[in-house]
């Protein structure tokens, strides 16, 4: 039963990433790459995504098959934050 639960949990995490979090993150990245500044709503959304990632961290650490995907997502969040900070500093 534990293997079925783990498989279902992994699939639920992946589905949420593919259906919700990755599209939102890519949309934010496209906007900041275009020179836009993040709105308060964008910042709240990014914070929610980071909170979700933090809550999933212990599960992901126990499942090596998720490591690469999680690493890529964390990198994407980092790119968004770096570019958003750059845009803020430029006064875009």
JSON list of N, CA, C and O in Angstrom, two decimals, residues 1-54:
[
{"chain": "A", "resi": 1, "resn": "UNK", "atom": "N", "xyz": [0.82, -1.20, 0.00]},
{"chain": "A", "resi": 1, "resn": "UNK", "atom": "CA", "xyz": [0.00, 0.00, 0.00]},
{"chain": "A", "resi": 1, "resn": "UNK", "atom": "C", "xyz": [0.86, 1.26, 0.00]},
{"chain": "A", "resi": 1, "resn": "UNK", "atom": "O", "xyz": [0.52, 2.24, -0.62]},
{"chain": "A", "resi": 2, "resn": "UNK", "atom": "N", "xyz": [2.00, 1.21, 0.68]},
{"chain": "A", "resi": 2, "resn": "UNK", "atom": "CA", "xyz": [2.89, 2.37, 0.75]},
{"chain": "A", "resi": 2, "resn": "UNK", "atom": "C", "xyz": [3.42, 2.74, -0.63]},
{"chain": "A", "resi": 2, "resn": "UNK", "atom": "O", "xyz": [3.53, 3.92, -0.95]},
{"chain": "A", "resi": 3, "resn": "UNK", "atom": "N", "xyz": [3.75, 1.74, -1.44]},
{"chain": "A", "resi": 3, "resn": "UNK", "atom": "CA", "xyz": [4.24, 2.03, -2.80]},
{"chain": "A", "resi": 3, "resn": "UNK", "atom": "C", "xyz": [3.15, 2.71, -3.64]},
{"chain": "A", "resi": 3, "resn": "UNK", "atom": "O", "xyz": [3.44, 3.62, -4.41]},
{"chain": "A", "resi": 4, "resn": "UNK", "atom": "N", "xyz": [1.91, 2.26, -3.49]},
{"chain": "A", "resi": 4, "resn": "UNK", "atom": "CA", "xyz": [0.81, 2.88, -4.22]},
{"chain": "A", "resi": 4, "resn": "UNK", "atom": "C", "xyz": [0.60, 4.31, -3.75]},
{"chain": "A", "resi": 4, "resn": "UNK", "atom": "O", "xyz": [0.34, 5.20, -4.54]},
{"chain": "A", "resi": 5, "resn": "UNK", "atom": "N", "xyz": [0.71, 4.53, -2.43]},
{"chain": "A", "resi": 5, "resn": "UNK", "atom": "CA", "xyz": [0.56, 5.88, -1.88]},
{"chain": "A", "resi": 5, "resn": "UNK", "atom": "C", "xyz": [1.67, 6.78, -2.41]},
{"chain": "A", "resi": 5, "resn": "UNK", "atom": "O", "xyz": [1.40, 7.90, -2.82]},
{"chain": "A", "resi": 6, "resn": "UNK", "atom": "N", "xyz": [2.92, 6.29, -2.39]},
{"chain": "A", "resi": 6, "resn": "UNK", "atom": "CA", "xyz": [4.04, 7.07, -2.90]},
{"chain": "A", "resi": 6, "resn": "UNK", "atom": "C", "xyz": [3.86, 7.40, -4.38]},
{"chain": "A", "resi": 6, "resn": "UNK", "atom": "O", "xyz": [4.12, 8.52, -4.80]},
{"chain": "A", "resi": 7, "resn": "UNK", "atom": "N", "xyz": [3.43, 6.43, -5.15]},
{"chain": "A", "resi": 7, "resn": "UNK", "atom": "CA", "xyz": [3.21, 6.67, -6.58]},
{"chain": "A", "resi": 7, "resn": "UNK", "atom": "C", "xyz": [2.11, 7.70, -6.79]},
{"chain": "A", "resi": 7, "resn": "UNK", "atom": "O", "xyz": [2.24, 8.60, -7.62]},
{"chain": "A", "resi": 8, "resn": "UNK", "atom": "N", "xyz": [1.04, 7.59, -6.02]},
{"chain": "A", "resi": 8, "resn": "UNK", "atom": "CA", "xyz": [-0.06, 8.55, -6.15]},
{"chain": "A", "resi": 8, "resn": "UNK", "atom": "C", "xyz": [0.37, 9.95, -5.71]},
{"chain": "A", "resi": 8, "resn": "UNK", "atom": "O", "xyz": [0.01, 10.94, -6.35]},
{"chain": "A", "resi": 9, "resn": "UNK", "atom": "N", "xyz": [1.15, 10.02, -4.64]},
{"chain": "A", "resi": 9, "resn": "UNK", "atom": "CA", "xyz": [1.64, 11.32, -4.16]},
{"chain": "A", "resi": 9, "resn": "UNK", "atom": "C", "xyz": [2.57, 11.95, -5.18]},
{"chain": "A", "resi": 9, "resn": "UNK", "atom": "O", "xyz": [2.46, 13.14, -5.48]},
{"chain": "A", "resi": 10, "resn": "UNK", "atom": "N", "xyz": [3.48, 11.16, -5.71]},
{"chain": "A", "resi": 10, "resn": "UNK", "atom": "CA", "xyz": [4.40, 11.66, -6.74]},
{"chain": "A", "resi": 10, "resn": "UNK", "atom": "C", "xyz": [3.62, 12.17, -7.94]},
{"chain": "A", "resi": 10, "resn": "UNK", "atom": "O", "xyz": [3.91, 13.25, -8.47]},
{"chain": "A", "resi": 11, "resn": "UNK", "atom": "N", "xyz": [2.63, 11.41, -8.37]},
{"chain": "A", "resi": 11, "resn": "UNK", "atom": "CA", "xyz": [1.84, 11.82, -9.53]},
{"chain": "A", "resi": 11, "resn": "UNK", "atom": "C", "xyz": [1.07, 13.09, -9.24]},
{"chain": "A", "resi": 11, "resn": "UNK", "atom": "O", "xyz": [0.98, 13.98, -10.09]},
{"chain": "A", "resi": 12, "resn": "UNK", "atom": "N", "xyz": [0.53, 13.22, -8.04]},
{"chain": "A", "resi": 12, "resn": "UNK", "atom": "CA", "xyz": [-0.21, 14.44, -7.67]},
{"chain": "A", "resi": 12, "resn": "UNK", "atom": "C", "xyz": [0.72, 15.65, -7.67]},
{"chain": "A", "resi": 12, "resn": "UNK", "atom": "O", "xyz": [0.33, 16.73, -8.17]},
{"chain": "A", "resi": 13, "resn": "UNK", "atom": "N", "xyz": [1.93, 15.49, -7.16]},
{"chain": "A", "resi": 13, "resn": "UNK", "atom": "CA", "xyz": [2.91, 16.59, -7.18]},
{"chain": "A", "resi": 13, "resn": "UNK", "atom": "C", "xyz": [3.26, 16.99, -8.60]},
{"chain": "A", "resi": 13, "resn": "UNK", "atom": "O", "xyz": [3.30, 18.17, -8.94]},
{"chain": "A", "resi": 14, "resn": "UNK", "atom": "N", "xyz": [3.51, 16.00, -9.44]},
{"chain": "A", "resi": 14, "resn": "UNK", "atom": "CA", "xyz": [3.87, 16.26, -10.83]},
{"chain": "A", "resi": 14, "resn": "UNK", "atom": "C", "xyz": [2.71, 16.93, -11.56]},
{"chain": "A", "resi": 14, "resn": "UNK", "atom": "O", "xyz": [2.90, 17.91, -12.29]},
{"chain": "A", "resi": 15, "resn": "UNK", "atom": "N", "xyz": [1.50, 16.43, -11.34]},
{"chain": "A", "resi": 15, "resn": "UNK", "atom": "CA", "xyz": [0.32, 17.02, -11.99]},
{"chain": "A", "resi": 15, "resn": "UNK", "atom": "C", "xyz": [0.16, 18.48, -11.59]},
{"chain": "A", "resi": 15, "resn": "UNK", "atom": "O", "xyz": [-0.12, 19.34, -12.43]},
{"chain": "A", "resi": 16, "resn": "UNK", "atom": "N", "xyz": [0.34, 18.77, -10.31]},
{"chain": "A", "resi": 16, "resn": "UNK", "atom": "CA", "xyz": [0.19, 20.15, -9.85]},
{"chain": "A", "resi": 16, "resn": "UNK", "atom": "C", "xyz": [1.27, 21.04, -10.47]},
{"chain": "A", "resi": 16, "resn": "UNK", "atom": "O", "xyz": [0.99, 22.18, -10.87]},
{"chain": "A", "resi": 17, "resn": "UNK", "atom": "N", "xyz": [2.48, 20.52, -10.56]},
{"chain": "A", "resi": 17, "resn": "UNK", "atom": "CA", "xyz": [3.56, 21.28, -11.18]},
{"chain": "A", "resi": 17, "resn": "UNK", "atom": "C", "xyz": [3.23, 21.58, -12.64]},
{"chain": "A", "resi": 17, "resn": "UNK", "atom": "O", "xyz": [3.34, 22.72, -13.10]},
{"chain": "A", "resi": 18, "resn": "UNK", "atom": "N", "xyz": [2.85, 20.55, -13.37]},
{"chain": "A", "resi": 18, "resn": "UNK", "atom": "CA", "xyz": [2.60, 20.68, -14.81]},
{"chain": "A", "resi": 18, "resn": "UNK", "atom": "C", "xyz": [1.37, 21.54, -15.09]},
{"chain": "A", "resi": 18, "resn": "UNK", "atom": "O", "xyz": [1.38, 22.38, -16.00]},
{"chain": "A", "resi": 19, "resn": "UNK", "atom": "N", "xyz": [0.32, 21.37, -14.31]},
{"chain": "A", "resi": 19, "resn": "UNK", "atom": "CA", "xyz": [-0.94, 22.06, -14.58]},
{"chain": "A", "resi": 19, "resn": "UNK", "atom": "C", "xyz": [-1.00, 23.48, -14.02]},
{"chain": "A", "resi": 19, "resn": "UNK", "atom": "O", "xyz": [-1.72, 24.32, -14.56]},
{"chain": "A", "resi": 20, "resn": "UNK", "atom": "N", "xyz": [-0.26, 23.74, -12.93]},
{"chain": "A", "resi": 20, "resn": "UNK", "atom": "CA", "xyz": [-0.41, 25.03, -12.25]},
{"chain": "A", "resi": 20, "resn": "UNK", "atom": "C", "xyz": [0.90, 25.78, -12.10]},
{"chain": "A", "resi": 20, "resn": "UNK", "atom": "O", "xyz": [1.04, 26.90, -12.59]},
{"chain": "A", "resi": 21, "resn": "UNK", "atom": "N", "xyz": [1.83, 25.20, -11.37]},
{"chain": "A", "resi": 21, "resn": "UNK", "atom": "CA", "xyz": [3.00, 25.96, -10.95]},
{"chain": "A", "resi": 21, "resn": "UNK", "atom": "C", "xyz": [3.95, 26.30, -12.09]},
{"chain": "A", "resi": 21, "resn": "UNK", "atom": "O", "xyz": [4.43, 27.44, -12.17]},
{"chain": "A", "resi": 22, "resn": "UNK", "atom": "N", "xyz": [4.25, 25.36, -12.94]},
{"chain": "A", "resi": 22, "resn": "UNK", "atom": "CA", "xyz": [5.18, 25.65, -14.04]},
{"chain": "A", "resi": 22, "resn": "UNK", "atom": "C", "xyz": [4.60, 26.70, -14.99]},
{"chain": "A", "resi": 22, "resn": "UNK", "atom": "O", "xyz": [5.30, 27.65, -15.34]},
{"chain": "A", "resi": 23, "resn": "UNK", "atom": "N", "xyz": [3.33, 26.57, -15.42]},
{"chain": "A", "resi": 23, "resn": "UNK", "atom": "CA", "xyz": [2.79, 27.62, -16.28]},
{"chain": "A", "resi": 23, "resn": "UNK", "atom": "C", "xyz": [2.82, 29.00, -15.63]},
{"chain": "A", "resi": 23, "resn": "UNK", "atom": "O", "xyz": [3.14, 30.00, -16.30]},
{"chain": "A", "resi": 24, "resn": "UNK", "atom": "N", "xyz": [2.50, 29.10, -14.34]},
{"chain": "A", "resi": 24, "resn": "UNK", "atom": "CA", "xyz": [2.55, 30.40, -13.66]},
{"chain": "A", "resi": 24, "resn": "UNK", "atom": "C", "xyz": [3.97, 30.92, -13.60]},
{"chain": "A", "resi": 24, "resn": "UNK", "atom": "O", "xyz": [4.21, 32.10, -13.84]},
{"chain": "A", "resi": 25, "resn": "UNK", "atom": "N", "xyz": [4.92, 30.03, -13.29]},
{"chain": "A", "resi": 25, "resn": "UNK", "atom": "CA", "xyz": [6.32, 30.46, -13.20]},
{"chain": "A", "resi": 25, "resn": "UNK", "atom": "C", "xyz": [6.85, 30.90, -14.56]},
{"chain": "A", "resi": 25, "resn": "UNK", "atom": "O", "xyz": [7.55, 31.91, -14.67]},
{"chain": "A", "resi": 26, "resn": "UNK", "atom": "N", "xyz": [6.52, 30.17, -15.61]},
{"chain": "A", "resi": 26, "resn": "UNK", "atom": "CA", "xyz": [6.97, 30.54, -16.95]},
{"chain": "A", "resi": 26, "resn": "UNK", "atom": "C", "xyz": [6.36, 31.87, -17.37]},
{"chain": "A", "resi": 26, "resn": "UNK", "atom": "O", "xyz": [7.05, 32.72, -17.96]},
{"chain": "A", "resi": 27, "resn": "UNK", "atom": "N", "xyz": [5.11, 32.10, -17.04]},
{"chain": "A", "resi": 27, "resn": "UNK", "atom": "CA", "xyz": [4.47, 33.39, -17.36]},
{"chain": "A", "resi": 27, "resn": "UNK", "atom": "C", "xyz": [5.18, 34.53, -16.63]},
{"chain": "A", "resi": 27, "resn": "UNK", "atom": "O", "xyz": [5.44, 35.58, -17.22]},
{"chain": "A", "resi": 28, "resn": "UNK", "atom": "N", "xyz": [5.51, 34.32, -15.36]},
{"chain": "A", "resi": 28, "resn": "UNK", "atom": "CA", "xyz": [6.25, 35.34, -14.62]},
{"chain": "A", "resi": 28, "resn": "UNK", "atom": "C", "xyz": [7.62, 35.58, -15.23]},
{"chain": "A", "resi": 28, "resn": "UNK", "atom": "O", "xyz": [8.05, 36.72, -15.39]},
{"chain": "A", "resi": 29, "resn": "UNK", "atom": "N", "xyz": [8.30, 34.50, -15.60]},
{"chain": "A", "resi": 29, "resn": "UNK", "atom": "CA", "xyz": [9.64, 34.63, -16.19]},
{"chain": "A", "resi": 29, "resn": "UNK", "atom": "C", "xyz": [9.56, 35.41, -17.51]},
{"chain": "A", "resi": 29, "resn": "UNK", "atom": "O", "xyz": [10.39, 36.29, -17.76]},
{"chain": "A", "resi": 30, "resn": "UNK", "atom": "N", "xyz": [8.59, 35.10, -18.32]},
{"chain": "A", "resi": 30, "resn": "UNK", "atom": "CA", "xyz": [8.43, 35.82, -19.59]},
{"chain": "A", "resi": 30, "resn": "UNK", "atom": "C", "xyz": [8.21, 37.30, -19.36]},
{"chain": "A", "resi": 30, "resn": "UNK", "atom": "O", "xyz": [8.76, 38.14, -20.08]},
{"chain": "A", "resi": 31, "resn": "UNK", "atom": "N", "xyz": [7.43, 37.62, -18.36]},
{"chain": "A", "resi": 31, "resn": "UNK", "atom": "CA", "xyz": [7.16, 39.04, -18.07]},
{"chain": "A", "resi": 31, "resn": "UNK", "atom": "C", "xyz": [8.40, 39.75, -17.57]},
{"chain": "A", "resi": 31, "resn": "UNK", "atom": "O", "xyz": [8.70, 40.85, -18.03]},
{"chain": "A", "resi": 32, "resn": "UNK", "atom": "N", "xyz": [9.13, 39.13, -16.63]},
{"chain": "A", "resi": 32, "resn": "UNK", "atom": "CA", "xyz": [10.32, 39.82, -16.11]},
{"chain": "A", "resi": 32, "resn": "UNK", "atom": "C", "xyz": [11.41, 39.86, -17.17]},
{"chain": "A", "resi": 32, "resn": "UNK", "atom": "O", "xyz": [12.16, 40.84, -17.25]},
{"chain": "A", "resi": 33, "resn": "UNK", "atom": "N", "xyz": [11.49, 38.82, -18.00]},
{"chain": "A", "resi": 33, "resn": "UNK", "atom": "CA", "xyz": [12.46, 38.85, -19.10]},
{"chain": "A", "resi": 33, "resn": "UNK", "atom": "C", "xyz": [12.13, 39.96, -20.09]},
{"chain": "A", "resi": 33, "resn": "UNK", "atom": "O", "xyz": [13.02, 40.49, -20.76]},
{"chain": "A", "resi": 34, "resn": "UNK", "atom": "N", "xyz": [10.86, 40.33, -20.17]},
{"chain": "A", "resi": 34, "resn": "UNK", "atom": "CA", "xyz": [10.44, 41.44, -21.03]},
{"chain": "A", "resi": 34, "resn": "UNK", "atom": "C", "xyz": [10.62, 42.80, -20.37]},
{"chain": "A", "resi": 34, "resn": "UNK", "atom": "O", "xyz": [10.23, 43.82, -20.93]},
{"chain": "A", "resi": 35, "resn": "UNK", "atom": "N", "xyz": [11.19, 42.80, -19.16]},
{"chain": "A", "resi": 35, "resn": "UNK", "atom": "CA", "xyz": [11.48, 44.06, -18.49]},
{"chain": "A", "resi": 35, "resn": "UNK", "atom": "C", "xyz": [10.42, 44.53, -17.51]},
{"chain": "A", "resi": 35, "resn": "UNK", "atom": "O", "xyz": [10.57, 45.58, -16.90]},
{"chain": "A", "resi": 36, "resn": "UNK", "atom": "N", "xyz": [9.36, 43.75, -17.35]},
{"chain": "A", "resi": 36, "resn": "UNK", "atom": "CA", "xyz": [8.30, 44.16, -16.43]},
{"chain": "A", "resi": 36, "resn": "UNK", "atom": "C", "xyz": [8.71, 43.94, -14.97]},
{"chain": "A", "resi": 36, "resn": "UNK", "atom": "O", "xyz": [9.53, 43.09, -14.67]},
{"chain": "A", "resi": 37, "resn": "UNK", "atom": "N", "xyz": [8.12, 44.75, -14.11]},
{"chain": "A", "resi": 37, "resn": "UNK", "atom": "CA", "xyz": [8.29, 44.57, -12.68]},
{"chain": "A", "resi": 37, "resn": "UNK", "atom": "C", "xyz": [7.17, 43.68, -12.16]},
{"chain": "A", "resi": 37, "resn": "UNK", "atom": "O", "xyz": [6.08, 43.64, -12.74]},
{"chain": "A", "resi": 38, "resn": "UNK", "atom": "N", "xyz": [7.44, 42.97, -11.08]},
{"chain": "A", "resi": 38, "resn": "UNK", "atom": "CA", "xyz": [6.42, 42.13, -10.49]},
{"chain": "A", "resi": 38, "resn": "UNK", "atom": "C", "xyz": [5.43, 42.98, -9.70]},
{"chain": "A", "resi": 38, "resn": "UNK", "atom": "O", "xyz": [5.81, 43.91, -9.00]},
{"chain": "A", "resi": 39, "resn": "UNK", "atom": "N", "xyz": [4.17, 42.63, -9.83]},
{"chain": "A", "resi": 39, "resn": "UNK", "atom": "CA", "xyz": [3.12, 43.29, -9.04]},
{"chain": "A", "resi": 39, "resn": "UNK", "atom": "C", "xyz": [3.06, 42.62, -7.67]},
{"chain": "A", "resi": 39, "resn": "UNK", "atom": "O", "xyz": [3.67, 41.58, -7.44]},
{"chain": "A", "resi": 40, "resn": "UNK", "atom": "N", "xyz": [2.28, 43.21, -6.78]},
{"chain": "A", "resi": 40, "resn": "UNK", "atom": "CA", "xyz": [2.09, 42.59, -5.47]},
{"chain": "A", "resi": 40, "resn": "UNK", "atom": "C", "xyz": [1.45, 41.21, -5.60]},
{"chain": "A", "resi": 40, "resn": "UNK", "atom": "O", "xyz": [1.80, 40.29, -4.86]},
{"chain": "A", "resi": 41, "resn": "UNK", "atom": "N", "xyz": [0.55, 41.05, -6.55]},
{"chain": "A", "resi": 41, "resn": "UNK", "atom": "CA", "xyz": [-0.09, 39.75, -6.80]},
{"chain": "A", "resi": 41, "resn": "UNK", "atom": "C", "xyz": [0.95, 38.74, -7.30]},
{"chain": "A", "resi": 41, "resn": "UNK", "atom": "O", "xyz": [0.96, 37.58, -6.87]},
{"chain": "A", "resi": 42, "resn": "UNK", "atom": "N", "xyz": [1.83, 39.18, -8.19]},
{"chain": "A", "resi": 42, "resn": "UNK", "atom": "CA", "xyz": [2.90, 38.31, -8.69]},
{"chain": "A", "resi": 42, "resn": "UNK", "atom": "C", "xyz": [3.80, 37.85, -7.55]},
{"chain": "A", "resi": 42, "resn": "UNK", "atom": "O", "xyz": [4.18, 36.68, -7.47]},
{"chain": "A", "resi": 43, "resn": "UNK", "atom": "N", "xyz": [4.16, 38.78, -6.68]},
{"chain": "A", "resi": 43, "resn": "UNK", "atom": "CA", "xyz": [5.05, 38.46, -5.56]},
{"chain": "A", "resi": 43, "resn": "UNK", "atom": "C", "xyz": [4.36, 37.47, -4.62]},
{"chain": "A", "resi": 43, "resn": "UNK", "atom": "O", "xyz": [4.99, 36.51, -4.17]},
{"chain": "A", "resi": 44, "resn": "UNK", "atom": "N", "xyz": [3.08, 37.67, -4.36]},
{"chain": "A", "resi": 44, "resn": "UNK", "atom": "CA", "xyz": [2.34, 36.74, -3.51]},
{"chain": "A", "resi": 44, "resn": "UNK", "atom": "C", "xyz": [2.27, 35.35, -4.16]},
{"chain": "A", "resi": 44, "resn": "UNK", "atom": "O", "xyz": [2.43, 34.33, -3.48]},
{"chain": "A", "resi": 45, "resn": "UNK", "atom": "N", "xyz": [2.07, 35.32, -5.47]},
{"chain": "A", "resi": 45, "resn": "UNK", "atom": "CA", "xyz": [2.02, 34.05, -6.20]},
{"chain": "A", "resi": 45, "resn": "UNK", "atom": "C", "xyz": [3.37, 33.34, -6.14]},
{"chain": "A", "resi": 45, "resn": "UNK", "atom": "O", "xyz": [3.43, 32.12, -5.90]},
{"chain": "A", "resi": 46, "resn": "UNK", "atom": "N", "xyz": [4.44, 34.09, -6.33]},
{"chain": "A", "resi": 46, "resn": "UNK", "atom": "CA", "xyz": [5.78, 33.51, -6.26]},
{"chain": "A", "resi": 46, "resn": "UNK", "atom": "C", "xyz": [6.06, 33.00, -4.85]},
{"chain": "A", "resi": 46, "resn": "UNK", "atom": "O", "xyz": [6.62, 31.92, -4.67]},
{"chain": "A", "resi": 47, "resn": "UNK", "atom": "N", "xyz": [5.64, 33.75, -3.85]},
{"chain": "A", "resi": 47, "resn": "UNK", "atom": "CA", "xyz": [5.82, 33.31, -2.46]},
{"chain": "A", "resi": 47, "resn": "UNK", "atom": "C", "xyz": [5.06, 32.01, -2.22]},
{"chain": "A", "resi": 47, "resn": "UNK", "atom": "O", "xyz": [5.58, 31.09, -1.59]},
{"chain": "A", "resi": 48, "resn": "UNK", "atom": "N", "xyz": [3.83, 31.91, -2.73]},
{"chain": "A", "resi": 48, "resn": "UNK", "atom": "CA", "xyz": [3.05, 30.68, -2.59]},
{"chain": "A", "resi": 48, "resn": "UNK", "atom": "C", "xyz": [3.76, 29.50, -3.26]},
{"chain": "A", "resi": 48, "resn": "UNK", "atom": "O", "xyz": [3.80, 28.40, -2.71]},
{"chain": "A", "resi": 49, "resn": "UNK", "atom": "N", "xyz": [4.34, 29.73, -4.44]},
{"chain": "A", "resi": 49, "resn": "UNK", "atom": "CA", "xyz": [5.06, 28.67, -5.13]},
{"chain": "A", "resi": 49, "resn": "UNK", "atom": "C", "xyz": [6.28, 28.22, -4.33]},
{"chain": "A", "resi": 49, "resn": "UNK", "atom": "O", "xyz": [6.55, 27.02, -4.21]},
{"chain": "A", "resi": 50, "resn": "UNK", "atom": "N", "xyz": [6.99, 29.18, -3.76]},
{"chain": "A", "resi": 50, "resn": "UNK", "atom": "CA", "xyz": [8.16, 28.84, -2.94]},
{"chain": "A", "resi": 50, "resn": "UNK", "atom": "C", "xyz": [7.75, 28.12, -1.66]},
{"chain": "A", "resi": 50, "resn": "UNK", "atom": "O", "xyz": [8.43, 27.17, -1.23]},
{"chain": "A", "resi": 51, "resn": "UNK", "atom": "N", "xyz": [6.65, 28.54, -1.06]},
{"chain": "A", "resi": 51, "resn": "UNK", "atom": "CA", "xyz": [6.14, 27.85, 0.13]},
{"chain": "A", "resi": 51, "resn": "UNK", "atom": "C", "xyz": [5.76, 26.41, -0.20]},
{"chain": "A", "resi": 51, "resn": "UNK", "atom": "O", "xyz": [6.07, 25.48, 0.55]},
{"chain": "A", "resi": 52, "resn": "UNK", "atom": "N", "xyz": [5.10, 26.20, -1.34]},
{"chain": "A", "resi": 52, "resn": "UNK", "atom": "CA", "xyz": [4.75, 24.85, -1.78]},
{"chain": "A", "resi": 52, "resn": "UNK", "atom": "C", "xyz": [5.99, 24.00, -1.99]},
{"chain": "A", "resi": 52, "resn": "UNK", "atom": "O", "xyz": [6.04, 22.83, -1.61]},
{"chain": "A", "resi": 53, "resn": "UNK", "atom": "N", "xyz": [7.00, 24.60, -2.61]},
{"chain": "A", "resi": 53, "resn": "UNK", "atom": "CA", "xyz": [8.25, 23.87, -2.85]},
{"chain": "A", "resi": 53, "resn": "UNK", "atom": "C", "xyz": [8.89, 23.48, -1.52]},
{"chain": "A", "resi": 53, "resn": "UNK", "atom": "O", "xyz": [9.38, 22.36, -1.36]},
{"chain": "A", "resi": 54, "resn": "UNK", "atom": "N", "xyz": [8.86, 24.38, -0.56]},
{"chain": "A", "resi": 54, "resn": "UNK", "atom": "CA", "xyz": [9.44, 24.10, 0.75]},
{"chain": "A", "resi": 54, "resn": "UNK", "atom": "C", "xyz": [8.67, 22.98, 1.46]},
{"chain": "A", "resi": 54, "resn": "UNK", "atom": "O", "xyz": [9.28, 22.10, 2.08]}
]
